[in-house]
GROMACS .gro file of C-alpha atoms in nm:
model
  182
    1MET     CA    1   0.000   0.000   0.000
    2LEU     CA    2   0.300   0.235   0.053
    3GLY     CA    3   0.380   0.205  -0.317
    4ARG     CA    4   0.033   0.328  -0.410
    5VAL     CA    5   0.079   0.636  -0.190
    6ILE     CA    6   0.421   0.710  -0.342
    7ARG     CA    7   0.288   0.672  -0.697
    8ALA     CA    8  -0.010   0.896  -0.622
    9ARG     CA    9   0.217   1.167  -0.480
   10ARG     CA   10   0.452   1.144  -0.780
   11LYS     CA   11   0.161   1.175  -1.023
   12GLU     CA   12   0.008   1.458  -0.819
   13LEU     CA   13   0.334   1.648  -0.876
   14GLY     CA   14   0.337   1.554  -1.245
   15ARG     CA   15   0.678   1.388  -1.221
   16THR     CA   16   0.807   1.083  -1.404
   17LEU     CA   17   0.992   0.795  -1.239
   18ALA     CA   18   1.310   0.918  -1.405
   19GLU     CA   19   1.265   1.267  -1.260
   20VAL     CA   20   1.207   1.135  -0.908
   21ALA     CA   21   1.502   0.898  -0.949
   22GLY     CA   22   1.724   1.192  -1.042
   23LEU     CA   23   1.602   1.401  -0.748
   24SER     CA   24   1.631   1.119  -0.494
   25GLY     CA   25   1.948   0.950  -0.615
   26LEU     CA   26   1.760   0.618  -0.630
   27SER     CA   27   1.730   0.414  -0.949
   28ALA     CA   28   1.415   0.427  -1.162
   29PRO     CA   29   1.384   0.043  -1.165
   30PHE     CA   30   1.402   0.039  -0.783
   31LEU     CA   31   1.137   0.314  -0.762
   32SER     CA   32   0.915   0.117  -0.997
   33GLN     CA   33   0.947  -0.186  -0.769
   34VAL     CA   34   0.862   0.031  -0.466
   35GLU     CA   35   0.557   0.179  -0.640
   36ASN     CA   36   0.438  -0.173  -0.728
   37ASP     CA   37   0.498  -0.296  -0.370
   38ARG     CA   38   0.764  -0.542  -0.489
   39ALA     CA   39   1.042  -0.369  -0.292
   40ASN     CA   40   1.042  -0.221   0.055
   41PRO     CA   41   1.266   0.088   0.089
   42SER     CA   42   1.485   0.143   0.394
   43MET     CA   43   1.403   0.445   0.609
   44ALA     CA   44   1.696   0.636   0.458
   45SER     CA   45   1.576   0.559   0.102
   46LEU     CA   46   1.219   0.646   0.197
   47GLN     CA   47   1.338   0.982   0.333
   48ARG     CA   48   1.532   1.054   0.012
   49LEU     CA   49   1.221   0.965  -0.185
   50ALA     CA   50   1.004   1.184   0.039
   51ASP     CA   51   1.243   1.477  -0.009
   52ALA     CA   52   1.218   1.433  -0.387
   53LEU     CA   53   0.838   1.432  -0.356
   54GLY     CA   54   0.825   1.738  -0.130
   55THR     CA   55   0.689   1.553   0.171
   56THR     CA   56   0.816   1.349   0.465
   57ALA     CA   57   0.867   0.978   0.520
   58VAL     CA   58   0.617   0.996   0.806
   59GLN     CA   59   0.350   1.137   0.577
   60LEU     CA   60   0.412   0.869   0.315
   61LEU     CA   61   0.389   0.596   0.579
   62ALA     CA   62   0.080   0.754   0.729
   63GLY     CA   63  -0.089   0.769   0.390
   64ALA     CA   64  -0.046   0.393   0.356
   65GLU     CA   65  -0.258   0.322   0.665
   66ARG     CA   66  -0.636   0.326   0.694
   67ALA     CA   67  -0.808   0.595   0.901
   68GLY     CA   68  -1.090   0.540   1.147
   69HIS     CA   69  -0.971   0.234   1.334
   70VAL     CA   70  -0.800   0.139   1.659
   71ASP     CA   71  -0.441   0.022   1.631
   72VAL     CA   72  -0.221  -0.132   1.898
   73VAL     CA   73   0.155  -0.137   1.844
   74ARG     CA   74   0.308  -0.406   2.062
   75ALA     CA   75   0.646  -0.360   2.229
   76GLY     CA   76   0.792  -0.664   2.054
   77GLU     CA   77   0.697  -0.558   1.701
   78ARG     CA   78   0.988  -0.511   1.463
   79ALA     CA   79   1.086  -0.171   1.336
   80GLN     CA   80   0.863  -0.058   1.053
   81ARG     CA   81   1.163   0.055   0.851
   82ALA     CA   82   1.524  -0.045   0.904
   83ALA     CA   83   1.785   0.207   0.805
   84GLU     CA   84   2.040   0.163   0.524
   85ASP     CA   85   2.294  -0.013   0.744
   86ASP     CA   86   2.350  -0.114   1.105
   87GLN     CA   87   2.493   0.230   1.188
   88ASP     CA   88   2.160   0.393   1.108
   89GLY     CA   89   1.955   0.193   1.362
   90THR     CA   90   1.580   0.150   1.327
   91VAL     CA   91   1.264   0.358   1.325
   92ARG     CA   92   0.932   0.222   1.449
   93ALA     CA   93   0.599   0.398   1.404
   94LEU     CA   94   0.408   0.405   1.733
   95VAL     CA   95   0.108   0.578   1.581
   96ARG     CA   96   0.023   0.445   1.239
   97GLY     CA   97  -0.199   0.604   0.982
   98ARG     CA   98  -0.289   0.958   0.893
   99ARG     CA   99  -0.351   1.101   1.238
  100GLN     CA  100  -0.337   1.436   1.413
  101LEU     CA  101  -0.002   1.339   1.564
  102HIS     CA  102   0.296   1.125   1.478
  103ALA     CA  103   0.497   0.917   1.723
  104LEU     CA  104   0.817   0.744   1.617
  105GLU     CA  105   1.069   0.544   1.815
  106PHE     CA  106   1.430   0.576   1.701
  107SER     CA  107   1.673   0.314   1.831
  108GLY     CA  108   2.049   0.303   1.792
  109GLY     CA  109   2.247   0.436   1.501
  110ARG     CA  110   2.304   0.793   1.393
  111HIS     CA  111   1.967   0.930   1.284
  112GLY     CA  112   1.943   1.305   1.279
  113ASP     CA  113   2.188   1.382   0.997
  114ARG     CA  114   1.935   1.640   0.872
  115GLU     CA  115   1.786   1.970   0.978
  116PHE     CA  116   1.411   2.012   1.008
  117VAL     CA  117   1.166   2.299   1.021
  118HIS     CA  118   0.801   2.204   1.070
  119ARG     CA  119   0.492   2.422   1.078
  120ASN     CA  120   0.371   2.239   1.385
  121ASP     CA  121   0.509   2.138   1.724
  122GLU     CA  122   0.735   1.846   1.811
  123LEU     CA  123   0.838   1.673   2.134
  124LEU     CA  124   1.151   1.462   2.166
  125TYR     CA  125   1.175   1.231   2.471
  126VAL     CA  126   1.485   1.025   2.555
  127VAL     CA  127   1.367   0.683   2.671
  128ARG     CA  128   1.719   0.542   2.710
  129GLY     CA  129   2.072   0.671   2.650
  130SER     CA  130   2.143   1.027   2.539
  131ALA     CA  131   2.084   1.262   2.248
  132ARG     CA  132   2.205   1.602   2.132
  133VAL     CA  133   1.954   1.848   1.991
  134VAL     CA  134   2.033   2.175   1.818
  135ALA     CA  135   1.721   2.391   1.823
  136GLY     CA  136   1.740   2.746   1.700
  137GLU     CA  137   2.076   2.879   1.817
  138ALA     CA  138   2.107   2.651   2.124
  139GLU     CA  139   2.253   2.303   2.168
  140HIS     CA  140   2.096   2.073   2.428
  141ASP     CA  141   2.238   1.745   2.559
  142LEU     CA  142   1.953   1.524   2.678
  143ALA     CA  143   1.978   1.221   2.906
  144GLU     CA  144   1.734   0.940   2.987
  145GLY     CA  145   1.400   1.086   3.094
  146ASP     CA  146   1.469   1.432   2.946
  147ALA     CA  147   1.230   1.588   2.697
  148LEU     CA  148   1.266   1.877   2.455
  149TYR     CA  149   0.968   2.067   2.312
  150CYS     CA  150   1.011   2.257   1.987
  151SER     CA  151   0.736   2.487   1.864
  152GLY     CA  152   0.656   2.509   1.496
  153GLY     CA  153   0.899   2.710   1.285
  154VAL     CA  154   1.211   2.633   1.491
  155ARG     CA  155   1.497   2.493   1.282
  156HIS     CA  156   1.633   2.186   1.459
  157SER     CA  157   1.843   1.874   1.421
  158TRP     CA  158   1.926   1.591   1.657
  159GLN     CA  159   2.146   1.288   1.690
  160LEU     CA  160   2.168   0.989   1.918
  161LEU     CA  161   2.490   0.988   2.121
  162SER     CA  162   2.522   0.617   2.197
  163GLY     CA  163   2.429   0.292   2.023
  164ASP     CA  164   2.184   0.191   2.296
  165THR     CA  165   1.987   0.518   2.281
  166LYS     CA  166   1.614   0.506   2.223
  167VAL     CA  167   1.424   0.827   2.151
  168LEU     CA  168   1.051   0.885   2.121
  169LEU     CA  169   0.959   1.163   1.881
  170VAL     CA  170   0.602   1.295   1.889
  171ALA     CA  171   0.485   1.563   1.650
  172VAL     CA  172   0.161   1.725   1.547
  173ALA     CA  173   0.085   1.623   1.190
  174GLU     CA  174   0.142   1.892   0.929
  175ASP     CA  175  -0.111   1.759   0.684
  176ALA     CA  176  -0.343   1.519   0.868
  177ARG     CA  177  -0.651   1.430   0.671
  178ILE     CA  178  -0.883   1.206   0.864
  179SER     CA  179  -1.172   1.044   0.691
  180LEU     CA  180  -1.401   0.790   0.853
  181ASP     CA  181  -1.494   0.670   0.505
  182ASP     CA  182  -1.150   0.509   0.440
   0.00000   0.00000   0.00000
């Protein structure tokens, strides 16, 4: 179902597979496989694809889920998307679907090699280990149990500081569209 969402977004923008391949650095044959649900992109590839499509990986994943239902994410469930390699860790969606908020669990690896600016608010909570957040002009080192709130419009980036770190990221959705008809 993720492939259908990616294809719809690409067509909405009027882009060809070759154009999106060029923008994302991914191959057109791989993108075709993704769009036809024959290949499952890593989180890093999904983010590159989302950037090329002018959206976020979270929004693409959310679009692939049905609205109007109850969903339980069990502690033992595998990460929804593994990163490119072991150094990048894993990302697990804790709230699936197109909802008013997003919640992601990042475990191990680097994560946070990018800067973000969102229209809406975001909360980062360190479940285990430590993380460094640069928000606006300030740098914040967070330890287990610490939380950082970032209002919309604040440029920020973050990284996990140890391999055993687990961070919960909760954000208000930028483009939530809930329909009980789905």
